[in-house]
mmCIF file of C-alpha atoms and ligand atoms in Angstrom:
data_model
loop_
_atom_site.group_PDB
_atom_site.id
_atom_site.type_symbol
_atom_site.label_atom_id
_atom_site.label_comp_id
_atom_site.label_asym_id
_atom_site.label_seq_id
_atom_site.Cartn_x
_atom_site.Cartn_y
_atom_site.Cartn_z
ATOM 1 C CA UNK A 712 120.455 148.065 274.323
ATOM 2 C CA UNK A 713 117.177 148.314 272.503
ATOM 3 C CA UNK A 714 114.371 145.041 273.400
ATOM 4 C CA UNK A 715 112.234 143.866 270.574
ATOM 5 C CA UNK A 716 110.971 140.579 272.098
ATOM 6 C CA UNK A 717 107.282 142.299 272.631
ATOM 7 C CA UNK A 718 107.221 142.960 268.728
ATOM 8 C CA UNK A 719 110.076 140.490 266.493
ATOM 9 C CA UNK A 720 109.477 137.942 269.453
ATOM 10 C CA UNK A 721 106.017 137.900 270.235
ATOM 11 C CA UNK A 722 104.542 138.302 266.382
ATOM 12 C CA UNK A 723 105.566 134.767 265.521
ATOM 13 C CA UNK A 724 103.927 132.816 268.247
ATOM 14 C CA UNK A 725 100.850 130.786 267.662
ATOM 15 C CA UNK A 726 99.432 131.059 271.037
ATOM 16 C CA UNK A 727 97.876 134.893 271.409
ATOM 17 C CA UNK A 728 100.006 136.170 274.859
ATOM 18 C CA UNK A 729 97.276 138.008 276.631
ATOM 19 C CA UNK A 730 96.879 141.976 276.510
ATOM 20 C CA UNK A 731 97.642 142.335 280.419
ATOM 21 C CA UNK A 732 100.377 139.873 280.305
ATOM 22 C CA UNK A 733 102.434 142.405 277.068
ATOM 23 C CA UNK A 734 101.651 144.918 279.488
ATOM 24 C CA UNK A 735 103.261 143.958 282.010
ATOM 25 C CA UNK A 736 106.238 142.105 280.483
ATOM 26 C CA UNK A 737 107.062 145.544 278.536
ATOM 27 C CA UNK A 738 106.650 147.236 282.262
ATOM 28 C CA UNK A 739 108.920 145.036 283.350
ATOM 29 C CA UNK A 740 111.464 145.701 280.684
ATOM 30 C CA UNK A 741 111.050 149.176 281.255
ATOM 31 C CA UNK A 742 112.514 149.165 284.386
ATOM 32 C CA UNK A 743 115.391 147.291 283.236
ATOM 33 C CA UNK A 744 117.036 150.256 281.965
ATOM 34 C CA UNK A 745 116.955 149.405 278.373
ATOM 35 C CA UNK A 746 117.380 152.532 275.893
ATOM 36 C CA UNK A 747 114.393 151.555 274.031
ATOM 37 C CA UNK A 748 111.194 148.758 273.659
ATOM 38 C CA UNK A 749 110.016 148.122 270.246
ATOM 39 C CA UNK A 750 106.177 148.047 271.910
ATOM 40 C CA UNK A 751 103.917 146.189 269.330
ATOM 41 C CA UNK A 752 103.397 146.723 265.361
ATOM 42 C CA UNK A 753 100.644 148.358 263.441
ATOM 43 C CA UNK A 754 100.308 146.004 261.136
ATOM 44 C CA UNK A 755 97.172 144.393 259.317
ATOM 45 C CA UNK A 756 95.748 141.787 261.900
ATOM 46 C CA UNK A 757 94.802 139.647 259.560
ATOM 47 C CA UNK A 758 98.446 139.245 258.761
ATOM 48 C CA UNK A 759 100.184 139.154 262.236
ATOM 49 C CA UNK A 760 97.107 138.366 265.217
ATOM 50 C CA UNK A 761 99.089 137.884 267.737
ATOM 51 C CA UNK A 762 100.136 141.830 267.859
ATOM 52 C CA UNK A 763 96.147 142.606 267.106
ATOM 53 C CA UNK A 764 95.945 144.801 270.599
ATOM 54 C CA UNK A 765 98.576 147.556 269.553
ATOM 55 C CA UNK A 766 96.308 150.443 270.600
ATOM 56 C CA UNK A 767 95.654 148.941 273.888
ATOM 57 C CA UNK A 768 99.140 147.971 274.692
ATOM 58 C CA UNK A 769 100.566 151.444 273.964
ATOM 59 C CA UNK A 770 97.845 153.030 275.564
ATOM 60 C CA UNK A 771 98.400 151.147 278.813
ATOM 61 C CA UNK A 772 101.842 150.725 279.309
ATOM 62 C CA UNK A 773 103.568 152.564 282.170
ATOM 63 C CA UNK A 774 105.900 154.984 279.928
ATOM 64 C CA UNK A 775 109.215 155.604 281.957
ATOM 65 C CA UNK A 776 110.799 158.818 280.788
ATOM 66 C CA UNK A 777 113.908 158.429 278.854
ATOM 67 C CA UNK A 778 112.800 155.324 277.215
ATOM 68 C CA UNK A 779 111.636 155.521 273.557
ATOM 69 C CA UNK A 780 109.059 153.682 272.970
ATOM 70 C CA UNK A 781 108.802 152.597 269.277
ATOM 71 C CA UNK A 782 106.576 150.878 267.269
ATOM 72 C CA UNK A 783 106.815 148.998 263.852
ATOM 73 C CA UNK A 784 104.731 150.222 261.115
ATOM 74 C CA UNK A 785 104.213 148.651 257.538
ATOM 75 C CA UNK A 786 102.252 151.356 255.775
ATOM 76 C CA UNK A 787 100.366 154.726 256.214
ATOM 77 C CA UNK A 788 97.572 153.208 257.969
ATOM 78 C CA UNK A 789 99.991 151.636 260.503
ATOM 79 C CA UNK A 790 101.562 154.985 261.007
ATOM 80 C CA UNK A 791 98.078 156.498 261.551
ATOM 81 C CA UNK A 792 97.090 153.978 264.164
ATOM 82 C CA UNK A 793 101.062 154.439 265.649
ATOM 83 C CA UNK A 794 100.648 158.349 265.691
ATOM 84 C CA UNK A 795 97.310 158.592 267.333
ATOM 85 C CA UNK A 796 98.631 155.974 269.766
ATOM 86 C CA UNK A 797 101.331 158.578 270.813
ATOM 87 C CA UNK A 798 104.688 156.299 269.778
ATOM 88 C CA UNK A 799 107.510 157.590 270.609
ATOM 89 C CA UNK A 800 108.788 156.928 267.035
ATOM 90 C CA UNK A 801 107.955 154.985 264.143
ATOM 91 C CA UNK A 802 110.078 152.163 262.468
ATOM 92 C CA UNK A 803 109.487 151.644 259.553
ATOM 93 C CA UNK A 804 110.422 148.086 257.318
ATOM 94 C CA UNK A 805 111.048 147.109 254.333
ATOM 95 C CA UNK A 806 113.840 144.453 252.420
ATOM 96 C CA UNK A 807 117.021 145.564 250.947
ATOM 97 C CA UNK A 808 116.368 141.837 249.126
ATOM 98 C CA UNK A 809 113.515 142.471 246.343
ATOM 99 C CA UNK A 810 112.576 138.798 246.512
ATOM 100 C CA UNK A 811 111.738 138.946 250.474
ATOM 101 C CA UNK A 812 110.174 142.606 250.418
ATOM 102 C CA UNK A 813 107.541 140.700 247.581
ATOM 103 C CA UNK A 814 106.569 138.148 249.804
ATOM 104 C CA UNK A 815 106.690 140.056 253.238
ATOM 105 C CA UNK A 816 105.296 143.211 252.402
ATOM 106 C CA UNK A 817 103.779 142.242 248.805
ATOM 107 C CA UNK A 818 105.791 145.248 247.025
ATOM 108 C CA UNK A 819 108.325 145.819 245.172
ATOM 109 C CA UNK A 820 111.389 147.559 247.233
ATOM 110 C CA UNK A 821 110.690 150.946 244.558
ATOM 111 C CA UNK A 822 106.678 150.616 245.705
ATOM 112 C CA UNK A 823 107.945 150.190 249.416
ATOM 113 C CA UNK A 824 110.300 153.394 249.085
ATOM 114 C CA UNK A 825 107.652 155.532 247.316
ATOM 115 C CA UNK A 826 105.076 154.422 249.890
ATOM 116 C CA UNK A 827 106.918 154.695 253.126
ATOM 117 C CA UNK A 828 108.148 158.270 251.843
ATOM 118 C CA UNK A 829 104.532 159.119 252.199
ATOM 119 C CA UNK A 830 105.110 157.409 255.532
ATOM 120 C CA UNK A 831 107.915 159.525 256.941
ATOM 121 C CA UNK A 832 106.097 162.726 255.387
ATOM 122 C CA UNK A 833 103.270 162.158 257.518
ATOM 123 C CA UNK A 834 105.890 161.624 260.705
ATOM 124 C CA UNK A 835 107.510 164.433 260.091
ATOM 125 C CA UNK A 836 104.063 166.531 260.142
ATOM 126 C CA UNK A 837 102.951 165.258 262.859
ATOM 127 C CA UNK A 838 107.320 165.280 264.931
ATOM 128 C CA UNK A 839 107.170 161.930 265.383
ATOM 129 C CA UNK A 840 110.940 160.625 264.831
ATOM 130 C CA UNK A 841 111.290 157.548 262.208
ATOM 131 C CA UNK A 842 113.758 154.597 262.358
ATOM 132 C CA UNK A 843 113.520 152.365 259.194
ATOM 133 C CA UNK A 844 114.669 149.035 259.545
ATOM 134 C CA UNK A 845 116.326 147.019 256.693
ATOM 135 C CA UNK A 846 115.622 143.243 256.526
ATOM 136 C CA UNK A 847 118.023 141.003 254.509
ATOM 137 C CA UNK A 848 120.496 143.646 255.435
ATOM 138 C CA UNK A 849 123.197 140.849 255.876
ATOM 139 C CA UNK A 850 121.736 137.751 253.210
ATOM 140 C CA UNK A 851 118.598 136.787 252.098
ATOM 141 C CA UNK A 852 117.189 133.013 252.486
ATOM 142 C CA UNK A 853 115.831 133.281 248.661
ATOM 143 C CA UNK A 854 118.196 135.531 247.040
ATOM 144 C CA UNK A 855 121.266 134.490 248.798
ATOM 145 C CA UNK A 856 123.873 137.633 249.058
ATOM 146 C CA UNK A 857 122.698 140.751 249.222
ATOM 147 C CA UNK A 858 125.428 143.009 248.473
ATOM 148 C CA UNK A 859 126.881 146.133 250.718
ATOM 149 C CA UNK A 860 126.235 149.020 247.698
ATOM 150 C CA UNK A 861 122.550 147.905 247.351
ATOM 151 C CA UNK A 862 121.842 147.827 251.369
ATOM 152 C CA UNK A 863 123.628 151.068 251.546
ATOM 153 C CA UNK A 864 122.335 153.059 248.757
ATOM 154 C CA UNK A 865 118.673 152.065 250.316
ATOM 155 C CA UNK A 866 120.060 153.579 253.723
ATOM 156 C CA UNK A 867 121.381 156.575 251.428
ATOM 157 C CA UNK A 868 117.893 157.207 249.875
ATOM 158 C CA UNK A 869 115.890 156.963 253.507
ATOM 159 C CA UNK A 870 119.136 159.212 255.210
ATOM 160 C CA UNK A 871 118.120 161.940 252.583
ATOM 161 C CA UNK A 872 114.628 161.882 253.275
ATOM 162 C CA UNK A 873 115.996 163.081 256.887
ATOM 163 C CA UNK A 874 114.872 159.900 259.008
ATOM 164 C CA UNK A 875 116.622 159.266 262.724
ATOM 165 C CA UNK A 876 117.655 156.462 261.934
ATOM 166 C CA UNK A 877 118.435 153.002 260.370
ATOM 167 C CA UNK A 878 118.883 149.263 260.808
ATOM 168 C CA UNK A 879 120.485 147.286 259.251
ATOM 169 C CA UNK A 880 118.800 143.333 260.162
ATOM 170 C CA UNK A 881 120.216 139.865 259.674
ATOM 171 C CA UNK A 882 116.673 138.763 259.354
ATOM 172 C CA UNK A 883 117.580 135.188 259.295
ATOM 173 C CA UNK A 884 121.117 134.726 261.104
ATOM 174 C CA UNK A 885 122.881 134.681 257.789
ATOM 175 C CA UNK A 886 125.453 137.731 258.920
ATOM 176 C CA UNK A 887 129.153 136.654 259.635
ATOM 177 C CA UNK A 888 132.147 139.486 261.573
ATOM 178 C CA UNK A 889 133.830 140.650 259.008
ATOM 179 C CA UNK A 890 131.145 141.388 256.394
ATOM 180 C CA UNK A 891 129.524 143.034 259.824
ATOM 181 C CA UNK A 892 132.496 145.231 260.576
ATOM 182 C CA UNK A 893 132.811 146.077 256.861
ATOM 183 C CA UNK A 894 129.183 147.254 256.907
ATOM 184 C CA UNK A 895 129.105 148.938 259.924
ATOM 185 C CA UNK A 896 132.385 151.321 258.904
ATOM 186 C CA UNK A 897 131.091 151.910 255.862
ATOM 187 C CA UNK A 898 128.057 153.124 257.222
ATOM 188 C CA UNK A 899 129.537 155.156 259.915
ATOM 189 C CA UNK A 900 131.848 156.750 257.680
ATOM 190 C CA UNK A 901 129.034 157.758 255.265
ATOM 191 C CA UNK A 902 126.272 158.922 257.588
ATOM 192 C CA UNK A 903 127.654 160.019 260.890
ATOM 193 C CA UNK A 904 124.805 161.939 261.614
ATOM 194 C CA UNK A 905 122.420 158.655 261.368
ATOM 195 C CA UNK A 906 121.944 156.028 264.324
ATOM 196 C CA UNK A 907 122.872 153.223 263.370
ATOM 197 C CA UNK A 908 121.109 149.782 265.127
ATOM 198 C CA UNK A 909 122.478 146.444 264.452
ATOM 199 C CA UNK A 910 119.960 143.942 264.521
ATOM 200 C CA UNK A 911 121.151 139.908 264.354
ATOM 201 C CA UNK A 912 119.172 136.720 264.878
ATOM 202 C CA UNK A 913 121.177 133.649 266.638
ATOM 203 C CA UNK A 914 120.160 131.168 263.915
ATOM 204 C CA UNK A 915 123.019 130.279 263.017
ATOM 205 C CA UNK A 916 125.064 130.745 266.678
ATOM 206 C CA UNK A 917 126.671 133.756 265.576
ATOM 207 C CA UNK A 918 124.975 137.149 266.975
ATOM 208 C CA UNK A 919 127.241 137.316 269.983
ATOM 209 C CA UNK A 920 130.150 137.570 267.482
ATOM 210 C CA UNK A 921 128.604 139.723 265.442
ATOM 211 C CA UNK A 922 128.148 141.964 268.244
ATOM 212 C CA UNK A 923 131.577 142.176 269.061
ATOM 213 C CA UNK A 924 132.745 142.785 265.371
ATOM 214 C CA UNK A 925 130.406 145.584 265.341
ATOM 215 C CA UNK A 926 130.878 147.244 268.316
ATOM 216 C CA UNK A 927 134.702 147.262 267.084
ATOM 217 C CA UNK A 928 133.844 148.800 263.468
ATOM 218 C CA UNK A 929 131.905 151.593 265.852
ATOM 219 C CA UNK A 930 128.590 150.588 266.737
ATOM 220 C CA UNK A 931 126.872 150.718 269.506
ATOM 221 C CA UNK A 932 122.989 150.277 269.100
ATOM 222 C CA UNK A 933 122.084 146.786 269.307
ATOM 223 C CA UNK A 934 118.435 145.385 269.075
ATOM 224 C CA UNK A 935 117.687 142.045 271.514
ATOM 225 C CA UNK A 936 114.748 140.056 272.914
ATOM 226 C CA UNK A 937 114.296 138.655 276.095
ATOM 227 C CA UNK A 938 115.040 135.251 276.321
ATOM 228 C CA UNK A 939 115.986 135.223 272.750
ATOM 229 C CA UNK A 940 112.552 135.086 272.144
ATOM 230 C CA UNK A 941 111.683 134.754 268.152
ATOM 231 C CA UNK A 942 111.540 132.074 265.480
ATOM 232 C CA UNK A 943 108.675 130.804 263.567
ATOM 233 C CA UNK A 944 106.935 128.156 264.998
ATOM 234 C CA UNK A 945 106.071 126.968 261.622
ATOM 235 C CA UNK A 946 110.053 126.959 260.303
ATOM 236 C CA UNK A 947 111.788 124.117 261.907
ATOM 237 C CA UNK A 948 115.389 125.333 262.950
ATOM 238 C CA UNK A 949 114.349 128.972 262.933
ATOM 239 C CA UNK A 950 115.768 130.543 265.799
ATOM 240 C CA UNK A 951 114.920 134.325 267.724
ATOM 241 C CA UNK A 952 116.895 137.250 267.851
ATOM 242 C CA UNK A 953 119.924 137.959 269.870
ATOM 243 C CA UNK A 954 118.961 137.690 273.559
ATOM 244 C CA UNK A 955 118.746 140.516 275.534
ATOM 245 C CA UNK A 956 120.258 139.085 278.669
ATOM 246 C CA UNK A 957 123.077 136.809 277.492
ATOM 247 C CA UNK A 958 124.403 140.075 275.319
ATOM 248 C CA UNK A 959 124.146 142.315 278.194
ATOM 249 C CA UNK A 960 126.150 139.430 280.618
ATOM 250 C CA UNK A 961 128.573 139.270 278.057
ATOM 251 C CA UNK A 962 129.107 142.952 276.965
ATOM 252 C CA UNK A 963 129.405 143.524 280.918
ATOM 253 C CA UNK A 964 132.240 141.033 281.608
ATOM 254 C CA UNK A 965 134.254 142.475 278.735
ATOM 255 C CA UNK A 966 133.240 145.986 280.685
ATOM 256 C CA UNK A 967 131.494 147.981 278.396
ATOM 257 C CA UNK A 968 128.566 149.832 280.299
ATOM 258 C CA UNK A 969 125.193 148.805 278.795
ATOM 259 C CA UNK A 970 122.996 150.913 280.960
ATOM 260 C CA UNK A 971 121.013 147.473 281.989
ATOM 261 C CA UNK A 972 119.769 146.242 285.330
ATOM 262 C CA UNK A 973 120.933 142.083 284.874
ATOM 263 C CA UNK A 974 118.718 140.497 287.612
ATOM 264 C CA UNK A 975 115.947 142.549 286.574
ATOM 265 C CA UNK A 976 116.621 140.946 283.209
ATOM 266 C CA UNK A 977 116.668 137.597 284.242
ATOM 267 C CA UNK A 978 113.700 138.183 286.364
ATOM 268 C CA UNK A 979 111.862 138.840 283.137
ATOM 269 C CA UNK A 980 113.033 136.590 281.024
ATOM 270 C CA UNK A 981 112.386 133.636 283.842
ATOM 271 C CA UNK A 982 108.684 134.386 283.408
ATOM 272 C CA UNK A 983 108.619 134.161 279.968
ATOM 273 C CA UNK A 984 107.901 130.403 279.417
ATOM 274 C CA UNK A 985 104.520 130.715 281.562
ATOM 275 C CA UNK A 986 104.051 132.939 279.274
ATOM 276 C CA UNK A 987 104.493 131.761 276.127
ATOM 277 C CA UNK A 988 103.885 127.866 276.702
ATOM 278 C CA UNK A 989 107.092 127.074 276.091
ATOM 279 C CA UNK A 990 110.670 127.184 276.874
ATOM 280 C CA UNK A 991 112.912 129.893 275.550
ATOM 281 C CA UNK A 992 116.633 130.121 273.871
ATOM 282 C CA UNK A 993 118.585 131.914 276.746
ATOM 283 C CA UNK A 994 121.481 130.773 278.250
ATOM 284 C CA UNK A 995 121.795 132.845 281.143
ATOM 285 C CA UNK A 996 118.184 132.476 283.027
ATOM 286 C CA UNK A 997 119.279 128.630 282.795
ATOM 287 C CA UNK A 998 122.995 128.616 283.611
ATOM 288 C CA UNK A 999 122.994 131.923 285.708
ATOM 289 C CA UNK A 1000 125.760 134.908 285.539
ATOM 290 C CA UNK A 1001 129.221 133.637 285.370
ATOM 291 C CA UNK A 1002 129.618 135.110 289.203
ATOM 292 C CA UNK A 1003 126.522 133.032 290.662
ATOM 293 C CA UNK A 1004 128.327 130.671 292.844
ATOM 294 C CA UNK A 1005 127.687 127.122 293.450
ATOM 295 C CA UNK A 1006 127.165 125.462 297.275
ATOM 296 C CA UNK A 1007 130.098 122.042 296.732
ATOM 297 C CA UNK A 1008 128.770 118.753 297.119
ATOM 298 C CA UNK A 1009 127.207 117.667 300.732
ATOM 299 C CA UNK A 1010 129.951 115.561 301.203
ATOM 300 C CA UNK A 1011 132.496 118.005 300.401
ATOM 301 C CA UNK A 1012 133.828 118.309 304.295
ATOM 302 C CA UNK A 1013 134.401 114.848 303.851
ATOM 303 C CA UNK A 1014 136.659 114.554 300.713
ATOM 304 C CA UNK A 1015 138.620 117.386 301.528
ATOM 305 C CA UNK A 1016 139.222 115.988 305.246
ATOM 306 C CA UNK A 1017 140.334 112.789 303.300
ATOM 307 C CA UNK A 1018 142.144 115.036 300.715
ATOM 308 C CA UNK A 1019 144.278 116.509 303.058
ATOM 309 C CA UNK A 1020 144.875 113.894 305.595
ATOM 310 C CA UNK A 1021 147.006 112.152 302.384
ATOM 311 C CA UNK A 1022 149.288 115.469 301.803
HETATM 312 N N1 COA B 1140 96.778 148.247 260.239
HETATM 313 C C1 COA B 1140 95.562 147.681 260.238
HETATM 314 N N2 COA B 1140 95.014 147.108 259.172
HETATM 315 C C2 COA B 1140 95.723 147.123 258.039
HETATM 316 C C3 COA B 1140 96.997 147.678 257.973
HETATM 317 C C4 COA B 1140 97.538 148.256 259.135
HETATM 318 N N3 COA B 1140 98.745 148.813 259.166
HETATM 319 N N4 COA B 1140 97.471 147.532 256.723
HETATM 320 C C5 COA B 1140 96.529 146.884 256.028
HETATM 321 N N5 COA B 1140 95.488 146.632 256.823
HETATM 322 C C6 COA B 1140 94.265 145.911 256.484
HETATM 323 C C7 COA B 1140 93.462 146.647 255.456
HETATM 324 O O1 COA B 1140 92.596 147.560 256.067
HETATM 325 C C8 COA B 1140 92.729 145.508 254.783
HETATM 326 O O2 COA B 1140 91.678 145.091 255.622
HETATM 327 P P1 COA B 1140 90.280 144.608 254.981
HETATM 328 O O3 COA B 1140 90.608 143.386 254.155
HETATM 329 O O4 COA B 1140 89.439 144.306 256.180
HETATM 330 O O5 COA B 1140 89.814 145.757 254.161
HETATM 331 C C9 COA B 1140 93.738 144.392 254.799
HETATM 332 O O6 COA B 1140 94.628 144.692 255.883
HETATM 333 C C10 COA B 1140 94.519 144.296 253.512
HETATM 334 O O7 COA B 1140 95.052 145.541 253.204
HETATM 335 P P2 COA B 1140 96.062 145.824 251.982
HETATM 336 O O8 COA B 1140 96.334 147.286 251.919
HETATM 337 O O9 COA B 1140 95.574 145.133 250.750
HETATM 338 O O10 COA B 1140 97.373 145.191 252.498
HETATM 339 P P3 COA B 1140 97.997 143.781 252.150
HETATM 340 O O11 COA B 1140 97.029 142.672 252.316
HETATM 341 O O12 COA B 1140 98.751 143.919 250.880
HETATM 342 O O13 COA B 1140 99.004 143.683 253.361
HETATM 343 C C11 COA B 1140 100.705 144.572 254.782
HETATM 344 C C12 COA B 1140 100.192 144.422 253.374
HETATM 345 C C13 COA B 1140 102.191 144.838 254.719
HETATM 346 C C14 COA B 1140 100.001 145.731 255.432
HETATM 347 C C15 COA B 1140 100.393 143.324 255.613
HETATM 348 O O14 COA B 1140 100.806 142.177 254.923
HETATM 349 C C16 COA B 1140 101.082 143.370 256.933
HETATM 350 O O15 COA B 1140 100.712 144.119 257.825
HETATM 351 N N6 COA B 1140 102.117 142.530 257.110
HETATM 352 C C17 COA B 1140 102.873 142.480 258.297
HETATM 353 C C18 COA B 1140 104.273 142.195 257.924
HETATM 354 C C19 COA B 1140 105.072 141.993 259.162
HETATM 355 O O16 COA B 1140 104.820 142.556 260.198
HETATM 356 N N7 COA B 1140 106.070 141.143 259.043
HETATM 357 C C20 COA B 1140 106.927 140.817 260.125
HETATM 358 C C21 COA B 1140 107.801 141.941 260.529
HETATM 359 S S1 COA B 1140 108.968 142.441 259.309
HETATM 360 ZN ZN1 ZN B 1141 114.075 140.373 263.464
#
């Protein structure tokens, strides 16, 4: 399980979450025994202010060995700023949809490739391990689909350059199981040597499915955010990514072994909307595990007294 709430959750909300508080939300997470916290983003603060204090966030965090810390990065002076910050790897982004890599990253997706190629060159010099996530990886909002040969043959020309690994994101929820499971085996099949990370946004209710199709076509890197943090404030209906503890509650019961501490989880996730301003898409910090019993009604004694003096 890989937690991206501090970076795909925090980036779109309109009140600026202090510098201690991401601190100490991503130490929190830490602990939690997740594989690996997408930190913060290097991107231009003009364009995303909420994620303005990168330096000082990495710099300050309490780095528990084993975890990778990673950070997102837009361009070569994001990987500058990531590198001297001492990520733990970079991930890069752009759109396998041309129309949404325009008005996200203001590029072409040929401009993107040439200029993140200078991006991993750099990493490489300098060992730091690169990711590169694809947006629109599943649909895009303005294009509509966005077929499997063109989101693979991106992945194909970033596998060659020799990165870690990939992404593939449902951006905006539009991903459905089988075109998931049809993705994913084609991509294991053709890079085996590539991690692969699923990333899906519950817009449209279906990331917990999409999950399980996955995980059946052979994945088993999956991004989340606490709470289910995410979702413009500015785009009614828009809705965060996956969350974190609902997919770990569920991938427990059906027994797979997601490395993840579940109260600890919850503990985080419960002090989210203090933290934010508002309240948050999880299920689980409101309903509790499945195994968190109830205490009966006061009266209980009473009815089953009455109950059983009529058998
Ligand atoms: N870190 C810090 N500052 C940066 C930067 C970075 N990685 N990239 C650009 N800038 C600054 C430039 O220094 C320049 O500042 P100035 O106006 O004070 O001189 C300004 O941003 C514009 O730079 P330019 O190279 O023209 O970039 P742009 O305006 O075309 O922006 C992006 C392109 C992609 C860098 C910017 O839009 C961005 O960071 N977007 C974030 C996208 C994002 O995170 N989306 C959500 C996640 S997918
Ligand atoms: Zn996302």
């Amino acid at each position: 399980m890989q937690e991206v709430g501090p970076r795909d959750g925090l980036q779109m909300e309109s009140a600026f979450v202090p510098t201690a508080d991401k601190i100490a939300l991503i130490d929190a997470l830490s602990d939690a025994g997740l594989a690996k916290i997408e930190a913060t983003a290097f991107v231009s603060p003009q364009a995303i202010p909420a994620l303005r204090d990168a330096e000082v966030v990495l710099r300050e965090i309490r780095r528990v060995p084993g975890v990778v810390y990673t950070c997102l990065v837009p361009n070569l002076r994001g990987a500058e700023r990531a590198i001297e910050s001492r990520a733990d790897e970079l991930n890069l982004v752009m759109s396998a949809s041309e129309t949404h890599n325009i008005a996200n990253l203001r590029m072409t997706r040929e401009q993107s490739f040439a200029a993140l190629s200078g991006v991993v060159a750099l990493a490489q010099g300098a060992r730091v391990p690169v990711n590169v996530s694809l947006s629109c990886a599943f649909g895009c909002p303005m294009e509509g689909e966005v077929p499997a040969d063109t989101v693979l043959g991106w992945a194909a020309r970033f596998v060659a350059l020799g990165v870690r690994g990939i992404t593939l994101c449902d951006t905006t929820g539009m991903a459905f199981p089988p075109q998931v499971a049809a993705r994913v085996s084609v991509f294991r099949s053709r890079f085996a040597g590539t991690e692969l990370t699923l990333h899906f946004h519950d817009t449209r209710g279906m990331a917990l499915a999409n999950t399980l199709a996955a995980i059946d076509a052979g994945a088993d890197r999956f991004d989340a955010s606490i709470g289910g943090l995410g979702g413009c404030p500015y785009a009614p209906g828009a809705s965060g990514n996956a969350c974190t503890e609902d997919t770990v509650h569920a991938l427990q019961c059906m027994g797979f072994d997601t490395g993840c501490d579940l109260p600890a989880l919850i503990a985080a996730a419960a002090r989210l909307p203090a933290l934010v301003g508002h309240d948050v898409p999880g299920q689980l910090v409101k309903a509790g595990p499945r195994d968190a019993l109830h205490a009966p009604p006061p009266d209980f004694a009473q009815w089953r007294e009455r109950a059983l003096a009529r058998a």
